[in-house]
Amino acid sequence: MDKKKSFAKVLRQSAVVLLVLLVIGTFLFKIFQDKIERWEYPVEYPEYVTYYADKYGIDPFMLYAFIRTESNFNPMAESDAGARGLMQITEVTFDWIKSKIAPTEDLTFEDLYDPETNIRFGSYFVSYCLLRYQNDLATAAAAYHSGLGTVDGLLSQTEYSANGQTLDHYPYPQMRLYVKKITDSYQRYLEIYKSS
């Protein structure tokens, strides 16, 4: 009988200790939650992001979502396809954007490792995609990832677009995942930073 009482007492004490630890853990999580969220969703290079977002009429948090998804803020990032920098721009896309916004400037593909140049070019391309696809972030993200021609081709097919202007479905798993990452990341940026 004494062993049963002793065991019950130890069990009660253990439950109380666990409850106290849970309360302390919850309290500490609430204190550090904002710091953790801001660490997971940083706002690096704000001087460039803010400037070019304003110049091209884009929400800066949208640009942060692209940069986070593309390179996780690593200016030296390079993909297997040869895309470079913060916003992962390929050489073909670089040449096309340069012809639009910097035709007389002495810029080369190497300059995409420079954060300001990369954000400048990437911001222009995001704004171009948004304008082309009625400010629909998901369709613009699909075009940023897979190319304008690919998205235009999908828009002509009723199984992917009911209105021929924005995509309703994404036939390729990588495209679908990319669009989800961009839209989810943008939503998190708005929740974290717009509420402060």
Coordinates of C-alpha atoms in Angstrom, one line a residue:
M1 CA 0.0 0.0 0.0
D2 CA 2.8 2.4 0.8
K3 CA 4.4 1.7 -2.5
K4 CA 1.2 2.6 -4.3
K5 CA 0.9 5.9 -2.4
S6 CA 4.6 6.7 -3.1
F7 CA 4.1 5.9 -6.8
A8 CA 1.0 8.1 -6.9
K9 CA 2.8 10.9 -5.2
V10 CA 5.8 10.7 -7.7
L11 CA 3.3 10.6 -10.5
R12 CA 1.5 13.7 -9.3
Q13 CA 4.8 15.6 -8.8
S14 CA 5.9 14.6 -12.2
A15 CA 2.7 15.9 -13.7
V16 CA 3.1 19.2 -11.9
V17 CA 6.7 19.5 -13.1
L18 CA 5.6 18.8 -16.7
L19 CA 2.7 21.3 -16.4
V20 CA 5.1 24.0 -15.1
L21 CA 7.6 23.3 -17.9
L22 CA 4.8 23.4 -20.4
V23 CA 3.7 26.8 -19.1
I24 CA 7.2 28.2 -19.1
G25 CA 7.8 26.8 -22.6
T26 CA 4.7 28.4 -23.9
F27 CA 5.6 31.7 -22.2
L28 CA 9.1 31.6 -23.7
F29 CA 7.7 30.7 -27.2
K30 CA 5.4 33.7 -27.1
I31 CA 8.3 36.0 -26.1
F32 CA 10.5 34.7 -28.9
Q33 CA 7.9 34.0 -31.5
D34 CA 8.2 37.3 -33.2
K35 CA 12.0 37.0 -33.3
I36 CA 11.8 33.5 -34.7
E37 CA 9.3 34.5 -37.4
R38 CA 11.5 37.5 -38.4
W39 CA 14.5 35.2 -38.5
E40 CA 12.6 32.8 -40.8
Y41 CA 11.3 35.7 -42.9
P42 CA 14.0 38.3 -43.0
V43 CA 13.9 41.7 -44.7
E44 CA 17.5 42.0 -45.9
Y45 CA 18.7 44.6 -48.4
P46 CA 15.7 46.9 -47.4
E47 CA 17.3 50.0 -49.1
Y48 CA 17.2 48.2 -52.5
V49 CA 14.0 46.3 -52.0
T50 CA 12.1 49.4 -50.9
Y51 CA 13.5 51.6 -53.7
Y52 CA 12.8 49.2 -56.5
A53 CA 9.5 48.1 -55.1
D54 CA 8.4 51.7 -55.1
K55 CA 9.9 52.4 -58.6
Y56 CA 8.0 49.4 -60.2
G57 CA 4.8 49.7 -58.1
I58 CA 5.2 46.4 -56.2
D59 CA 4.6 45.6 -52.6
P60 CA 8.1 45.2 -51.1
F61 CA 6.9 42.1 -49.2
M62 CA 6.2 40.5 -52.5
L63 CA 9.9 41.0 -53.5
Y64 CA 11.0 39.6 -50.2
A65 CA 8.9 36.5 -50.9
F66 CA 10.7 36.0 -54.3
I67 CA 14.1 36.6 -52.8
R68 CA 13.5 34.2 -49.9
T69 CA 12.1 31.5 -52.2
E70 CA 14.8 32.0 -54.9
S71 CA 18.0 32.3 -52.9
N72 CA 17.2 32.6 -49.2
F73 CA 19.0 35.9 -49.4
N74 CA 22.3 34.5 -50.6
P75 CA 23.6 37.0 -53.2
M76 CA 26.1 34.4 -54.5
A77 CA 23.5 31.7 -55.1
E78 CA 23.6 29.9 -58.5
S79 CA 21.2 27.3 -59.7
D80 CA 21.9 24.2 -61.8
A81 CA 20.4 26.1 -64.7
G82 CA 22.9 28.9 -64.2
A83 CA 20.5 31.5 -62.7
R84 CA 22.3 33.9 -60.4
G85 CA 22.0 36.0 -57.4
L86 CA 19.3 36.9 -55.0
M87 CA 16.4 36.6 -57.4
Q88 CA 18.0 33.8 -59.5
I89 CA 18.0 35.4 -63.0
T90 CA 19.2 33.4 -66.0
E91 CA 21.4 34.9 -68.7
V92 CA 18.7 35.0 -71.3
T93 CA 16.3 36.8 -68.9
F94 CA 19.2 39.2 -67.9
D95 CA 19.8 40.1 -71.5
W96 CA 16.1 40.7 -72.1
I97 CA 15.6 42.8 -69.0
K98 CA 18.8 44.8 -69.8
S99 CA 17.4 45.6 -73.2
K100 CA 14.3 47.1 -71.5
I101 CA 15.8 49.0 -68.5
A102 CA 19.5 49.4 -69.1
P103 CA 20.4 49.1 -72.8
T104 CA 23.3 51.6 -72.6
E105 CA 24.7 50.6 -69.3
D106 CA 27.9 48.6 -69.2
L107 CA 26.4 45.7 -67.2
T108 CA 27.3 42.0 -67.7
F109 CA 25.8 38.8 -66.4
E110 CA 28.4 38.7 -63.7
D111 CA 26.8 41.9 -62.2
L112 CA 23.9 39.8 -61.1
Y113 CA 26.0 38.8 -58.0
D114 CA 25.7 42.4 -56.9
P115 CA 22.6 42.7 -54.7
E116 CA 21.4 46.0 -56.0
T117 CA 21.7 45.0 -59.7
N118 CA 20.0 41.7 -59.0
I119 CA 17.1 43.3 -57.1
R120 CA 16.8 46.0 -59.7
F121 CA 16.5 43.4 -62.6
G122 CA 14.4 41.0 -60.6
S123 CA 12.0 43.7 -59.5
Y124 CA 11.4 44.8 -63.0
F125 CA 10.7 41.2 -64.1
V126 CA 8.3 40.6 -61.2
S127 CA 6.5 43.9 -62.1
Y128 CA 6.4 42.9 -65.8
C129 CA 4.8 39.5 -64.9
L130 CA 2.3 41.1 -62.6
L131 CA 1.2 43.7 -65.3
R132 CA 1.0 41.0 -67.9
Y133 CA -1.2 38.7 -65.8
Q134 CA -3.6 41.2 -64.2
N135 CA -1.7 41.5 -60.9
D136 CA -2.4 37.9 -60.1
L137 CA 0.6 36.9 -58.0
A138 CA 0.2 33.2 -58.5
T139 CA 0.2 33.4 -62.3
A140 CA 3.0 36.0 -62.2
A141 CA 5.0 33.6 -60.0
A142 CA 4.4 30.8 -62.4
A143 CA 5.8 32.9 -65.2
Y144 CA 8.8 34.1 -63.2
H145 CA 9.6 30.4 -62.5
S146 CA 8.7 28.7 -65.8
G147 CA 8.8 31.5 -68.4
L148 CA 6.3 33.7 -70.1
G149 CA 5.9 31.4 -73.1
T150 CA 5.0 28.4 -70.9
V151 CA 2.4 30.4 -68.9
D152 CA 0.9 31.9 -72.1
G153 CA 0.6 28.4 -73.5
L154 CA -1.2 27.2 -70.5
L155 CA -3.6 30.2 -70.5
S156 CA -4.8 29.1 -73.9
Q157 CA -6.0 25.8 -72.4
T158 CA -9.3 25.7 -70.6
E159 CA -8.2 23.0 -68.2
Y160 CA -5.7 25.4 -66.7
S161 CA -7.4 28.8 -67.1
A162 CA -11.1 29.5 -67.2
N163 CA -10.6 33.1 -68.4
G164 CA -7.4 32.9 -70.4
Q165 CA -5.8 35.6 -68.3
T166 CA -4.8 33.8 -65.0
L167 CA -4.0 30.2 -64.2
D168 CA -6.4 28.2 -62.1
H169 CA -4.3 25.0 -62.1
Y170 CA -0.6 24.2 -62.5
P171 CA 0.2 21.1 -64.5
Y172 CA 3.8 20.8 -63.4
P173 CA 4.7 19.8 -59.8
Q174 CA 7.7 22.1 -59.7
M175 CA 5.6 25.1 -60.9
R176 CA 2.8 24.2 -58.4
L177 CA 5.3 24.0 -55.5
Y178 CA 7.0 27.3 -56.6
V179 CA 3.7 29.2 -56.8
K180 CA 2.7 27.8 -53.3
K181 CA 6.1 28.9 -51.9
I182 CA 5.7 32.4 -53.2
T183 CA 2.1 32.9 -52.2
D184 CA 2.6 31.4 -48.8
S185 CA 5.8 33.3 -48.1
Y186 CA 4.1 36.6 -49.2
Q187 CA 1.2 35.9 -46.9
R188 CA 3.6 35.2 -44.0
Y189 CA 5.5 38.4 -44.6
L190 CA 2.2 40.4 -44.5
E191 CA 1.2 38.6 -41.3
I192 CA 4.5 39.2 -39.6
Y193 CA 5.4 42.7 -40.6
K194 CA 2.0 44.4 -41.3
S195 CA 0.8 43.6 -37.8
S196 CA 3.8 45.3 -36.1

